[in-house]
Steps between C-alpha positions, in 0.01 A plus 500: 500500500631846397565715813311816533659838377757656736310825491152457617394837657183668590287777350164620612251256350214659705452874455258532790557458878223377745394757741532264795762236565424185691705341765669261261621787277622687810702200618654448153593875488652469862716215378618704201572794725703308754684287253646828360530675843688212661752507216550868540532462876774246458692635205399874498368437158241270342654215309236407233591125463514450877175681547332271241639189673362618836162582353471163345561320833276745680214429267524129442736354773481756789650258748822501296550882474788525758656164378496623144676824593764302672560264211557793262757661719876462451644206697556601865296808469258543804124479425345848567241534769171616353301762684194368672252668259693388199523143608131497581411630159733274301408189695128550504339195335280552203333234290652572154441171328771375260817689504634621159843417376749662740748615235228659282352665806831647606585623149158666467501678835867605479452630147188686601692668783785593273314636200126449536443811719404848361790657687453839321179548701724538808732769354508799737392835358783680305760225577568417143488857385765600762740235367428581143589865558829414683602270214422777255730730690788253491475339845597134504207301651537157658239280667646379825252247620463189741316200382508212261669648181257362250202634698651846534598523127141416405370767739723751327394376157134555584562867587704548185849483647773253385865425537593413147807300610322276747137465384580279188638234740193479724275202501208523442565777243439859598254691286549879545183701504461783262181626667693796626689572175853419426670270766734651758843328475652463839771295673414246767658364821256241622551219756296338777700719737588812312759611759734204448854595381455348155186704434649819638796446268255513208393845617854619540592375152201672344581826678858525377600862604147629552362604830255247636153581611300220660113508521310260727211474739686284754744695712706198585586461127602868476727466804650177365560673164674788668717274711630350175512845324554764764475785247167390356193718541190312629150599424233352725159458333258490779248261343376162612501292812872493561537874467216558735657265762818702493304824527336361817835387643645839436211667689573265789875580497584137395707581191790718613726418202218590258424819692865612480525422128184707430632788715835493326338483166652178383149351483245727338130455551283479182125509582408305190666372184342789295740741689809316376612733233414823692706364792799428287469847337501659847807308613679605183408870566637458855824360365447157659478307171686540172342542152270244351758328286719439807224309683401137542158440648449161661130456570308231679191367339238368758338780696727750331371469138214250570226476766616171633185423693289556197729296281480219757124517492486490122743201506281301747185564293680389178613183692151422619360541149768287352391215725132559463526515116653154493255351751775434754319639797147392419306315767509126422181329376358242745235361249698185433702256721831614630814292543632455845775748588860369500607754758309661782575848628523496876185628669569839656319797636583765247404861573425551122235243506397424853473139400643170631416302183795374294532578132559200270785503261430389150558143399725374226199435286375853549849637403493303176155635410576856592586634155194338338277641767636847448469468117125414540420735782735791510390831342649573167738793457331795334644664197723802578252792477590805303592782722216757519560855405568707801399861568765765489595632843584867547862574495631492859725776618860388479768556767751553220520561133519130439407378158137410448439123458377494150142612582421145636143410611429516860232281665378435848681172594262239655725383780459261789493600862565300806222346704260771635193428706474155342344330801188704468500472116528116503248430772231431245711248306536234769203310376664451166843402646588142598368417842850473643610838374164668603622459861833670430651683797749726335779671693453874549610697193740703719682178585593400143824691505755407760796712618694633199217447252318817561177524700299626205571196288173304459395216280410600145203320342456737206250760600500787241552856593538822303811703506626816326585444136867409455721509182440173338297365215236237456751237402574452870149381565596168341857389491443253212741253647386210290583684180842594642551136584427392140758755365766398748477112453 
C-alpha cells in the first residue's frame, strides 16, 4: 500500500462556527492548548512535531502522555514534571473511537502549526511599515528570534519578510506573501535559544562595523544582548505579557538592573512598535545613534512584530479544524458491536471530567479499520474558496513617511478569542452531549495557566470576535495548504 503524502495539512473546510461549544469540544480544545503550552513551558518555545506527538497521546492514549514524552527525550534527560492543570487536561479520558495513523496525524498537526495559520492576522499595527521604512533608508534589518527555525521562517514569510539565503533551505518550503507588496529582504539569526553564542555570532557577523540596535519585548533578552555587545542600544517594546510582567516588577522595585539601564539610557522604552522609527530619529538627533547606513537593527518577532497571544489562538483554531475536517475527533458510533479494548486506561478521578470511568483504548481491529471508517464518514474537504473582495479602508495616519503598501485591500479579520463566559453559553447544550460529558466538572478558567504561563491565558475553542481592521488581504482567510502541498510534492 502506498504511504500517505508527507504533507497533509489543514485548511478551513467549514466556513461557519457554531455559536456554542459542547463539553467535548472544550476538552479537545484544552488538550490542544496544553499540548502546546507544556512544550513552551519546557523549551521556552513550541516545538511543532513534539506538540503533535503529545496531542496524539492526549486524545487517543491519555494514560501514555508522560511516558511518551520521556521516550522522545534524549537518553538520560530527565522527564519534565507537568503542571497539575496541564496533566489533568492531557490525561483526561475521552472516548475517541479508532485512532488514526500516528505518523499521518503528527505530520498533519505539525504542518498545520508551521504553515496552516493565518499569521498575518496577528501582525501588530504599523510593525511592517516601520521596518520597510528603515530598510528604505539603508538600515540593515535582521530578525533575531527564538523558536524552531522552520516555524519562525514561515511566520516571517506570511508577513512578507524573507531571508533569501536561508528560506530556500527550509522544509516545508516557505512561500513569501505578497499581500503587502514587495517582500522585505532581511537577515535572520534564529535558534531555540536565541542568546546562545552561535546565534549571537550570526548577529555580529551581520553587523560588521555597524552600530547594533536590538528591539525586543523581553527585558532579559535585551540585557543578555548588551552583556554580549556592551555598546549596543536596546529598545524595549512594552507590548505583550512578558513586557507587562517586567513593568509590574519595576513598579515593585524588583528589577534594579533594568531600572539602572533605563535611567542611564542604555535601554530605551518604546511604547509600541509603531514608535520605532520616531524613536530612532530622536536618538540620532541627540547624537546617541549614528546615521541610518551605519545601523543594524536586530528585531524580535513574537510580541514585537506579532501579537503572540492572538497568533496562538489562531493556531489552536486551525489545529482543531484540521482534526475535525478529517473526522479525527468525532464521537464514535455505538450503533454496532465494538471490539473489546486491548488496553485499559487506569480509572482515576480527573478534574476535567469528574468521572471514575475508564476510557477504552482501540483494539487492533479498530486500528485496521480506521482509515476505511474515516473515508466513509469524515467530511470532505471543500474547494478553496475565492477570496471575496474587501472594502477599502481609509488611509491610517502614519508615524513616518514610510512607503504605502501598494494600496492593498483591508478587511476586518474574523479572529478567534479565548474562552469567555462559556459555562453560561454551553449550559443549554448538555442534553446533546454524551451523558458522561454532560456531567463535566471543569477546572476554573483562572486555573488554566500555571506560574509562568500568564494568568490571562485561557482555553481557546474558536469563539469569533471583531477587531479593528488590520493590513492584510482576504487570502489570509484560507491558507490553501492543500494546494501548496500539491505544488511542493
